[in-house]
Short mmCIF file of N, CA and C in Angstrom, two decimals:
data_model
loop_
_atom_site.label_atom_id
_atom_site.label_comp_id
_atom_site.label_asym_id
_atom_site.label_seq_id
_atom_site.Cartn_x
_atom_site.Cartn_y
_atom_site.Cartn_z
N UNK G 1 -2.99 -4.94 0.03
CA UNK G 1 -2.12 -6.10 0.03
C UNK G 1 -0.69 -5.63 -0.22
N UNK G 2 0.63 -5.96 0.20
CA UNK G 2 1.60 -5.91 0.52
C UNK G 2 2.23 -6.98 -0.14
N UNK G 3 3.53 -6.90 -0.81
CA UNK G 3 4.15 -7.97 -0.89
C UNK G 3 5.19 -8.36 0.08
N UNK G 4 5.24 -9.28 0.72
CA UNK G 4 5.76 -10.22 1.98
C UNK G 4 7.17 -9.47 1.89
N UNK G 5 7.88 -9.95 0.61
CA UNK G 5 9.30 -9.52 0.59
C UNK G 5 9.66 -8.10 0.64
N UNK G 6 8.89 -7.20 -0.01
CA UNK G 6 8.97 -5.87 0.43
C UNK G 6 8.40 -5.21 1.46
N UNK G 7 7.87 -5.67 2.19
CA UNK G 7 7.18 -5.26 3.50
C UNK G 7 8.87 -5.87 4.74
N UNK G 8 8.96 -6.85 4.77
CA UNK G 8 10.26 -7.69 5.16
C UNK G 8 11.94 -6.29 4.73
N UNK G 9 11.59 -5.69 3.96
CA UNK G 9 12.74 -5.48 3.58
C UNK G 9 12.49 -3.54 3.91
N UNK G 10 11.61 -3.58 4.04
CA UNK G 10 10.96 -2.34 4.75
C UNK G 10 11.66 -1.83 6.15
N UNK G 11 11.08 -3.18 6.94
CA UNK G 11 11.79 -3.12 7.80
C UNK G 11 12.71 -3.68 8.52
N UNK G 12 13.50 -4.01 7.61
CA UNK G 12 15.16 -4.76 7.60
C UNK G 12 15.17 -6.01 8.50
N UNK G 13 13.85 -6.51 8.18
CA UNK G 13 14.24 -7.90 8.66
C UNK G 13 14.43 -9.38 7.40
N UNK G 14 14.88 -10.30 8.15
CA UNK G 14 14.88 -11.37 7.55
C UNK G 14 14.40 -12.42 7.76
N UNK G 15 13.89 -12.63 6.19
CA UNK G 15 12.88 -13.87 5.89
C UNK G 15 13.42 -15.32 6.63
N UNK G 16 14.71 -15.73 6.16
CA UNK G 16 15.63 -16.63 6.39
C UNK G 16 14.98 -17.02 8.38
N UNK G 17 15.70 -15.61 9.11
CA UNK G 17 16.00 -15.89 10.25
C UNK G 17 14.57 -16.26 10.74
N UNK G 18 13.40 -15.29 10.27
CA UNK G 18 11.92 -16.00 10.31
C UNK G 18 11.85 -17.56 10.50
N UNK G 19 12.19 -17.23 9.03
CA UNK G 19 11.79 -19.30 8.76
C UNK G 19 12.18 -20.46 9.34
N UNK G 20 13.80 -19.68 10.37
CA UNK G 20 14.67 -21.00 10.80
C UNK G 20 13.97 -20.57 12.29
N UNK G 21 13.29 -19.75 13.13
CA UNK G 21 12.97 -19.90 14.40
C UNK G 21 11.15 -20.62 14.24
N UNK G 22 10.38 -20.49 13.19
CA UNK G 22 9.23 -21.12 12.42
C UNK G 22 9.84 -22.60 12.67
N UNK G 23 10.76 -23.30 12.18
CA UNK G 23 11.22 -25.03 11.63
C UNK G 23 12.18 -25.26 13.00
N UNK G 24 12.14 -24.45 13.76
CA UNK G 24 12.61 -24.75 15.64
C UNK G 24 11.80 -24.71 16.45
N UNK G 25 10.04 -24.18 15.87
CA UNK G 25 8.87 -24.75 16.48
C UNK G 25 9.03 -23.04 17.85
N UNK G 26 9.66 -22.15 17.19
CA UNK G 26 9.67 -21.09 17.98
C UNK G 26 8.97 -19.80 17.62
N UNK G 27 7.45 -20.17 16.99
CA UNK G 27 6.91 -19.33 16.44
C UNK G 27 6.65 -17.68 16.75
N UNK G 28 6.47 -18.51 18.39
CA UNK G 28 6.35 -16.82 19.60
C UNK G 28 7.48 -16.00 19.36
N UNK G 29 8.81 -16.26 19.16
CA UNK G 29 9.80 -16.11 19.15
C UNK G 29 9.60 -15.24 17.74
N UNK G 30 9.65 -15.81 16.77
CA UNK G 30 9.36 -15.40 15.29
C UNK G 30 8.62 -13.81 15.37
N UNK G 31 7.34 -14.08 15.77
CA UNK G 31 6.12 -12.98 16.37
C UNK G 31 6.86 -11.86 16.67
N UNK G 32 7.54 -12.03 18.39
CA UNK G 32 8.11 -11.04 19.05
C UNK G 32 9.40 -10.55 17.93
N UNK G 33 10.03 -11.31 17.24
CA UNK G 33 10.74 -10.34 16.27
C UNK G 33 10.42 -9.29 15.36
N UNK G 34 9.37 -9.86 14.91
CA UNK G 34 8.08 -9.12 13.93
C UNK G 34 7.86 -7.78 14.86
N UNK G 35 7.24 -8.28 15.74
CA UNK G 35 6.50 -7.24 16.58
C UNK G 35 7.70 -6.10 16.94
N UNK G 36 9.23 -6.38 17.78
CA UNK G 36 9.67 -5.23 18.28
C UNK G 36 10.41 -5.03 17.48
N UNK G 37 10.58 -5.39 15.68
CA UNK G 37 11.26 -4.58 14.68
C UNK G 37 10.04 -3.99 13.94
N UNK G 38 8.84 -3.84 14.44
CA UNK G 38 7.62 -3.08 12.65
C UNK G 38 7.21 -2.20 13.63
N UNK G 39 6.67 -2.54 14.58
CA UNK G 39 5.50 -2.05 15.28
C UNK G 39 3.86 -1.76 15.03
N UNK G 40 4.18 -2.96 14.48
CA UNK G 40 2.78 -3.61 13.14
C UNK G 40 1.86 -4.02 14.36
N UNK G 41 1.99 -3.95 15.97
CA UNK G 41 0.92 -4.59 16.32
C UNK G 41 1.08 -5.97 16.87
N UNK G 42 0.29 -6.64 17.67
CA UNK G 42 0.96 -8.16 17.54
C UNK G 42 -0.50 -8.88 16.84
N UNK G 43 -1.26 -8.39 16.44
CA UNK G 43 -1.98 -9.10 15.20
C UNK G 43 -1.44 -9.17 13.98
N UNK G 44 -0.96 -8.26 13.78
CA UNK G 44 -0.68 -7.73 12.54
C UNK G 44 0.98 -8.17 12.61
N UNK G 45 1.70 -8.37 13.64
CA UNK G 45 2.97 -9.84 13.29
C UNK G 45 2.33 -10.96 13.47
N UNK G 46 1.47 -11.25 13.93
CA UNK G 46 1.62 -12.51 14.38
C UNK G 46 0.70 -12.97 12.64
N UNK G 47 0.05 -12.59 12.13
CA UNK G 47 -0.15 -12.89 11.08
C UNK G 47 0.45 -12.58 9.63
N UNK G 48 1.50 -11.97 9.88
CA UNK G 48 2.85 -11.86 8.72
C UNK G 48 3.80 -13.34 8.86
N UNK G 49 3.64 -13.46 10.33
CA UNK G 49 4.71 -14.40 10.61
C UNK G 49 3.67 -15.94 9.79
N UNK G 50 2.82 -15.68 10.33
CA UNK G 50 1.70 -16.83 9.72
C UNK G 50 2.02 -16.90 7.95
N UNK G 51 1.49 -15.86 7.38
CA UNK G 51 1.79 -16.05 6.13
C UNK G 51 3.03 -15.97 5.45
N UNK G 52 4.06 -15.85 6.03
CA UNK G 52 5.46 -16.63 5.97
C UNK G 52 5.52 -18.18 5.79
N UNK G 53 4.84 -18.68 6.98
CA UNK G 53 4.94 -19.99 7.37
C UNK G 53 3.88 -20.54 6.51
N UNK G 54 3.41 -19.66 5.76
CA UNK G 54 2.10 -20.76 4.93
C UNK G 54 2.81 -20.14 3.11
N UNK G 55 3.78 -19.95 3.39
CA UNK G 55 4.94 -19.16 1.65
C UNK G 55 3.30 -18.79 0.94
N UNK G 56 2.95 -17.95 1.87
CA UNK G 56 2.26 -17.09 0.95
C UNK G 56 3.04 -15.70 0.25
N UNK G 57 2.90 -15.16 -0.70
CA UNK G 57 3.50 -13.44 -1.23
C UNK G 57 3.11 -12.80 -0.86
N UNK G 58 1.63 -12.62 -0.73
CA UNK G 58 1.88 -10.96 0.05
C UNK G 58 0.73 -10.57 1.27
N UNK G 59 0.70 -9.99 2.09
CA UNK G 59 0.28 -9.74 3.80
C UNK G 59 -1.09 -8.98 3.34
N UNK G 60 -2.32 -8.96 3.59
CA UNK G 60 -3.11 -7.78 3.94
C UNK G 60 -3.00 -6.88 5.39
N UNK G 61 -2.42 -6.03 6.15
CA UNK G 61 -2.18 -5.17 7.25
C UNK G 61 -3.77 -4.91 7.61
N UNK G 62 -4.21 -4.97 8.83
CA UNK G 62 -5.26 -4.96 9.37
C UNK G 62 -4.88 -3.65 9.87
N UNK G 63 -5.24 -2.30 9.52
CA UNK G 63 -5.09 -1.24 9.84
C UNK G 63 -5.88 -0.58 10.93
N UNK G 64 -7.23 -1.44 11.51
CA UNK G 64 -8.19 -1.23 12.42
C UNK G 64 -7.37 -1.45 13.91
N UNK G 65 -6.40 -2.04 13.74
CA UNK G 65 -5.65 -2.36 15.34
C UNK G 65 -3.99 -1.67 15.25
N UNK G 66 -3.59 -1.70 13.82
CA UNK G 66 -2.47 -0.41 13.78
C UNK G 66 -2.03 0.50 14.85
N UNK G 67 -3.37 1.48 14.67
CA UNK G 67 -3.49 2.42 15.13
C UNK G 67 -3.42 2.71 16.76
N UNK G 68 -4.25 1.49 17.07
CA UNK G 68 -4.91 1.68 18.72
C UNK G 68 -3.20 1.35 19.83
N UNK G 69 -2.42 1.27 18.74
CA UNK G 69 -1.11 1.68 20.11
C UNK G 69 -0.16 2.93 19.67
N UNK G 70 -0.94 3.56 18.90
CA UNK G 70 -0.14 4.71 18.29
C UNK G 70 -1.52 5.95 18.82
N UNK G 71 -0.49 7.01 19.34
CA UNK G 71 -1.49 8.04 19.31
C UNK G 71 -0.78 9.59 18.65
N UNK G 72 -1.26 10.49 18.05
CA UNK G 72 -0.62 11.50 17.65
C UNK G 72 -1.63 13.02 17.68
N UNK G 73 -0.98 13.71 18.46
CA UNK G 73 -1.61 15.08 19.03
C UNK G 73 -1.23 16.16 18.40
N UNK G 74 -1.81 16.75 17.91
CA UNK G 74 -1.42 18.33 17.62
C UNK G 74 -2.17 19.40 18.13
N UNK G 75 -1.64 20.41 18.62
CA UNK G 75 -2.19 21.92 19.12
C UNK G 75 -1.32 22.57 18.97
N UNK G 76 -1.62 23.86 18.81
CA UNK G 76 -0.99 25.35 18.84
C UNK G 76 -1.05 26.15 19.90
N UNK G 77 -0.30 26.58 19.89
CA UNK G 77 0.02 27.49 21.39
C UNK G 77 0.38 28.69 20.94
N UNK G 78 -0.25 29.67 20.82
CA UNK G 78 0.79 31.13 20.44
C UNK G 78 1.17 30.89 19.16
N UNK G 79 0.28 30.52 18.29
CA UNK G 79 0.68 30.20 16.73
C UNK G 79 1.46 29.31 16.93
N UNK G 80 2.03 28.46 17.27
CA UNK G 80 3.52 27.15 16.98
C UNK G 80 2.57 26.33 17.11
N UNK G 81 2.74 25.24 16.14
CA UNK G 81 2.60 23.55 16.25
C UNK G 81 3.26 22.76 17.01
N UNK G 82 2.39 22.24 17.96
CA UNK G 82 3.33 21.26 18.89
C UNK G 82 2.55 19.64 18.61
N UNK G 83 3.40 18.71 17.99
CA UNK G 83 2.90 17.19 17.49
C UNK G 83 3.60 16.61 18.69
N UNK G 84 3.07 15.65 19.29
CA UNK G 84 3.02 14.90 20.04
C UNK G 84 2.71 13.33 19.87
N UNK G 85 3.31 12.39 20.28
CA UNK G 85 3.41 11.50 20.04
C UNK G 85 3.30 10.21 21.07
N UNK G 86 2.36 9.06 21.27
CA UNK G 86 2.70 8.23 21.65
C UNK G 86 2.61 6.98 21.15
N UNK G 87 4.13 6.07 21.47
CA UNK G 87 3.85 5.29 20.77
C UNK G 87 3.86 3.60 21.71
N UNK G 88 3.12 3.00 21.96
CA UNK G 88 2.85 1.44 22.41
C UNK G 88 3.12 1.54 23.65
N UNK G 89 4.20 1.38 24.53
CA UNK G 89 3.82 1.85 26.05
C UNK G 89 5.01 3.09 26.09
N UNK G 90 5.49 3.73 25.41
CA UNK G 90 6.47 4.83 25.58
C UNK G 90 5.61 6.06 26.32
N UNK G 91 6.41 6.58 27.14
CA UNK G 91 5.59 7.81 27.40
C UNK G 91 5.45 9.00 26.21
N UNK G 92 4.18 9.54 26.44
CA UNK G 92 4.47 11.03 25.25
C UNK G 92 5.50 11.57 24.82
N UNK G 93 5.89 12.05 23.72
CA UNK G 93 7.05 13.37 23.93
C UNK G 93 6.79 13.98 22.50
N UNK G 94 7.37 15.09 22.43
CA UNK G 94 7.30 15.97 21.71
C UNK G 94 7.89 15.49 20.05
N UNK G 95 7.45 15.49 18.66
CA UNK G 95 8.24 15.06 17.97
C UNK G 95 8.51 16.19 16.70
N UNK G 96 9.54 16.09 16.39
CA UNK G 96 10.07 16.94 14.75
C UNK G 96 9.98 16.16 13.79
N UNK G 97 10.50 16.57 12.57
CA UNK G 97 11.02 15.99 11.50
C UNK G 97 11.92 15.20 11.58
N UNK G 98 13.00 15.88 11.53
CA UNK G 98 14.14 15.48 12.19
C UNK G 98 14.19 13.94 12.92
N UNK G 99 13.16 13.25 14.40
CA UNK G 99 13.51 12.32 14.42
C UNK G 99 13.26 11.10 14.11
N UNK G 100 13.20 10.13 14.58
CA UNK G 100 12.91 8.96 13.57
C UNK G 100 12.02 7.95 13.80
N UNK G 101 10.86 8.82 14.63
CA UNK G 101 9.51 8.13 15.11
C UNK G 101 8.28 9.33 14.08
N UNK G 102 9.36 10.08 13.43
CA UNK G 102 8.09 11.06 12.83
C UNK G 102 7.52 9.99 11.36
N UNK G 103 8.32 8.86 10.95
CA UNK G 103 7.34 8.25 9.90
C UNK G 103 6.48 8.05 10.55
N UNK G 104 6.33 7.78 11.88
CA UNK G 104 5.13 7.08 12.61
C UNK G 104 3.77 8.12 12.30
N UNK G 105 4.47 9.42 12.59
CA UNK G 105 3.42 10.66 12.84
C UNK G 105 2.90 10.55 11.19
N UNK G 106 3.81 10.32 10.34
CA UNK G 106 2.77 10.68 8.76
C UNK G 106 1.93 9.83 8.51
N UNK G 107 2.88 8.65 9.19
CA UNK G 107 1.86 7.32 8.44
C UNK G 107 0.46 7.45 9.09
N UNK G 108 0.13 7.88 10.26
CA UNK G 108 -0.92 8.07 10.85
C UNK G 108 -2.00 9.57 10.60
N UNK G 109 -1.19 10.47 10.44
CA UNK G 109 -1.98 11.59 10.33
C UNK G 109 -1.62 11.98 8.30
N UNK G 110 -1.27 11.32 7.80
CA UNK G 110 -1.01 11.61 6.32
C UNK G 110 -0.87 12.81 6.08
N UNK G 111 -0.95 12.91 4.85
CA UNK G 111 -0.55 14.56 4.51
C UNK G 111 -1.57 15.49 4.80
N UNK G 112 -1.89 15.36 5.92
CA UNK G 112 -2.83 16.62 6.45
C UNK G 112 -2.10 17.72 6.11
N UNK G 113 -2.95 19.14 6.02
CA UNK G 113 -1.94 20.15 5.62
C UNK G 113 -1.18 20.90 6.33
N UNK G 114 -1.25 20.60 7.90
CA UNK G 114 -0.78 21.25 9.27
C UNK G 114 0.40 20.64 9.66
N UNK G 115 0.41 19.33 9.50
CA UNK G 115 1.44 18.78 9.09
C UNK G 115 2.89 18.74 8.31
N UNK G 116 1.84 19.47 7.09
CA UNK G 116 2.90 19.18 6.00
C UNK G 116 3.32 21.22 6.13
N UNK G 117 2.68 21.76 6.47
CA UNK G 117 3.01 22.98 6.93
C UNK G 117 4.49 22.95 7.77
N UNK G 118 4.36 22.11 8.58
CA UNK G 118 4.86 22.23 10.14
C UNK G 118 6.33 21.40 9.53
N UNK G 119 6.52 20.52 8.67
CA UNK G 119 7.31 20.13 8.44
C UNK G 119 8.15 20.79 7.92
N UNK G 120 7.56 21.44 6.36
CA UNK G 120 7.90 22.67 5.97
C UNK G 120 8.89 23.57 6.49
N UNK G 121 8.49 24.24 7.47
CA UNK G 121 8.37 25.11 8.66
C UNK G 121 9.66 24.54 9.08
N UNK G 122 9.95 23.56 9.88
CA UNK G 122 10.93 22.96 10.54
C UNK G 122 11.80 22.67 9.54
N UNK G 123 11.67 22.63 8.48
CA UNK G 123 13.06 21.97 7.34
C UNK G 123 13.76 23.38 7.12
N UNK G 124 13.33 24.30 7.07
CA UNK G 124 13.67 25.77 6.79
C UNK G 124 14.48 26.71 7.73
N UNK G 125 13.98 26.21 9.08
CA UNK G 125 14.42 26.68 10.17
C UNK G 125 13.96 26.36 11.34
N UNK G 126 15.13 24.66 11.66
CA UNK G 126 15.16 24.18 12.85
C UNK G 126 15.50 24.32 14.36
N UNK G 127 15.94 25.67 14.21
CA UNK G 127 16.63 26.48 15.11
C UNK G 127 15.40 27.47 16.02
N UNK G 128 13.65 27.63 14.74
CA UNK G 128 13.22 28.05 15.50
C UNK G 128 12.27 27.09 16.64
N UNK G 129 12.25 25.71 16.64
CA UNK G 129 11.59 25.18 17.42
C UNK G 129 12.68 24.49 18.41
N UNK G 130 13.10 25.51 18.72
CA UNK G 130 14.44 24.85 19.85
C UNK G 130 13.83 24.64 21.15
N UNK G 131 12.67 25.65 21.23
CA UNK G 131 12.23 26.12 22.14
C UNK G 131 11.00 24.71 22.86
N UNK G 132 10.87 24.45 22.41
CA UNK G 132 10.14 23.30 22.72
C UNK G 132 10.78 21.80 22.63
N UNK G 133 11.96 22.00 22.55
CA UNK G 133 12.97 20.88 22.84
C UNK G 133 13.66 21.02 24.04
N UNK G 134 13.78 22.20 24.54
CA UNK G 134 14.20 22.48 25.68
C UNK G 134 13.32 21.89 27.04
N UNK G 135 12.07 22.16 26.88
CA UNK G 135 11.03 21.71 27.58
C UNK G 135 11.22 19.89 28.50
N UNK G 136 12.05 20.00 29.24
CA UNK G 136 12.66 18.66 29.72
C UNK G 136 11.48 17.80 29.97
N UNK G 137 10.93 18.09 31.48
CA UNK G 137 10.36 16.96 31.67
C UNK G 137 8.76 17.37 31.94
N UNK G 138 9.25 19.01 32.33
CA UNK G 138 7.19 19.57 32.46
C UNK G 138 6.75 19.99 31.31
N UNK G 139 5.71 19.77 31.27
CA UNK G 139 4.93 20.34 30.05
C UNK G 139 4.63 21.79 30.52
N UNK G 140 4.51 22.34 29.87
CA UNK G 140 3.73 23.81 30.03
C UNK G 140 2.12 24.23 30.94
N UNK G 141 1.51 23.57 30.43
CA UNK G 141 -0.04 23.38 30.84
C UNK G 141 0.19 22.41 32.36
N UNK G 142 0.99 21.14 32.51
CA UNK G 142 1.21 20.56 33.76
C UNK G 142 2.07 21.43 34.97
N UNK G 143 2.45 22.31 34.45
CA UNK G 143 3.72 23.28 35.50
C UNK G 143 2.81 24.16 36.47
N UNK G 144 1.82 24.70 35.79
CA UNK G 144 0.93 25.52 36.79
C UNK G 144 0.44 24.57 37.63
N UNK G 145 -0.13 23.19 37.36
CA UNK G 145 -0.67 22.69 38.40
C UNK G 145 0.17 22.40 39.24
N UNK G 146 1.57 21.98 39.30
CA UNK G 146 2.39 21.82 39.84
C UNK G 146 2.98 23.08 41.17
N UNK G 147 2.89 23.80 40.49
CA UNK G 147 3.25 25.11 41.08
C UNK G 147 1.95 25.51 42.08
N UNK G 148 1.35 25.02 41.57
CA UNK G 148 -0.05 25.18 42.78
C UNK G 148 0.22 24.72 44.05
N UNK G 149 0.20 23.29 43.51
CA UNK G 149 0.26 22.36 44.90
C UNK G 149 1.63 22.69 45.44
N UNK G 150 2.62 23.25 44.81
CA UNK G 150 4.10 23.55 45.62
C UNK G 150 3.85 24.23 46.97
N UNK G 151 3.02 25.82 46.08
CA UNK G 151 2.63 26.85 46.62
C UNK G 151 1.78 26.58 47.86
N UNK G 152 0.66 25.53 47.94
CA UNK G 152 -0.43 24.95 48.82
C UNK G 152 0.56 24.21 49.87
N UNK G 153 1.28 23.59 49.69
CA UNK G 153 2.06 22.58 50.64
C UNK G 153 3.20 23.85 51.19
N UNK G 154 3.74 24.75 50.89
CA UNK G 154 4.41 25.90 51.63
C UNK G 154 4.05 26.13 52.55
N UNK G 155 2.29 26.99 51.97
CA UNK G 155 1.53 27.82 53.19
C UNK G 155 0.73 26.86 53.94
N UNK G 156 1.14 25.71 53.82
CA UNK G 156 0.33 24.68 54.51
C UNK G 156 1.67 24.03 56.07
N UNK G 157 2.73 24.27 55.57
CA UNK G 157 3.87 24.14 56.18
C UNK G 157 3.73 24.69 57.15
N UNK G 158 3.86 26.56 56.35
CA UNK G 158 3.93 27.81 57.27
C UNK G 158 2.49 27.81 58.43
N UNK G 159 1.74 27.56 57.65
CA UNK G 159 0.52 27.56 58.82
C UNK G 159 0.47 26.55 60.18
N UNK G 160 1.08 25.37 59.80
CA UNK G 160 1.31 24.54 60.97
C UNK G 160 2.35 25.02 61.54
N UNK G 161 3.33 25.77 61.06
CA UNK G 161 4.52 26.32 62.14
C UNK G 161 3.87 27.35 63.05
N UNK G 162 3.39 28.07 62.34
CA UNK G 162 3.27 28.95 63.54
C UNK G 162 1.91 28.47 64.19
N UNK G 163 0.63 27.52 64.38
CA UNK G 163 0.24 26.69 64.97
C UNK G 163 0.82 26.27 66.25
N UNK G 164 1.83 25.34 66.34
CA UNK G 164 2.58 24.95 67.21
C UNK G 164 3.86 25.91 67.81
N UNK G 165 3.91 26.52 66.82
CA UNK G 165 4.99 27.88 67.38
C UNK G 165 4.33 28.28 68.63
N UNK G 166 3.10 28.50 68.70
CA UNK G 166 2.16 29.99 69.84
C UNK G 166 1.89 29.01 70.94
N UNK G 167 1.51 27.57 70.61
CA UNK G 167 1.19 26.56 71.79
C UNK G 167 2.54 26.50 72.92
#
């Protein structure tokens, strides 16, 4: 259980502006505020916003549906930790300390110790995971397949040229 006002103040919203789109009969409205300032879920606003509107104190968080729009990956490659992240319809991407979707990564994977390694690790010397920030838009593991089919559609080119070349 949560108390309403500190959960609210968590994530810098306001009760007030709640209550006056609630008494304008704009509850959905209310919800979708909830929802694209927490990322609590839309069960989990739509029933904060509820117990607002019923001046209850404090929220129980249904943590069983939390999760299911959050996903968080870790593997090693050559000894390095690479955490990965997705969050609600965002595409994947790579995450640090440093930015400001990694509460997402603790709140979900807690103080695992690979984690708290890796954080470690990165607070000490952020300079050495540059290298995987660089990584624009291919992944590593997706580039070979890529490079396949480049390679296949070349000699697939070249073979129809000279095909019609000899005719």
């Amino acid at each position: 259980m949560k108390d309403i006002d500190a959960l609210l103040k968590e994530y810098n919203l306001d009760r007030q502006e709640i209550e006056e789109l609630l008494q304008q009969n704009e509850k959905i409205n209310a919800i979708k505020l909830v929802f694209d300032k927490t990322g609590l879920g839309l069960k989990n606003s739509k029933d904060l916003v509820e117990a607002i509107q019923s001046k209850e104190t404090h929220f129980k968080e249904d943590n069983s549906l939390t999760n299911s729009n959050i996903s968080v990956k870790t593997f090693s490659k050559n000894g390095h930790l690479t955490v990965k992240l997705k969050l609600n319809n965002q595409p994947e991407k790579v995450v640090f300390p440093s930015d400001p979707d990694w509460a997402e990564v603790k709140r979900v994977m807690g103080n695992k110790p690979e984690i708290i390694t890796y954080e470690k690790e990165y607070l000490e010397n952020p300079t050495k995971f540059q290298s995987q920030k660089n990584t624009l838009f291919i992944e590593d593991e997706g580039s070979r397949k890529w490079k396949v089919v480049l390679l296949a559609s070349v000699l697939t080119i070249v073979i129809i040229y000279f095909i019609y070349s000899k005719s």
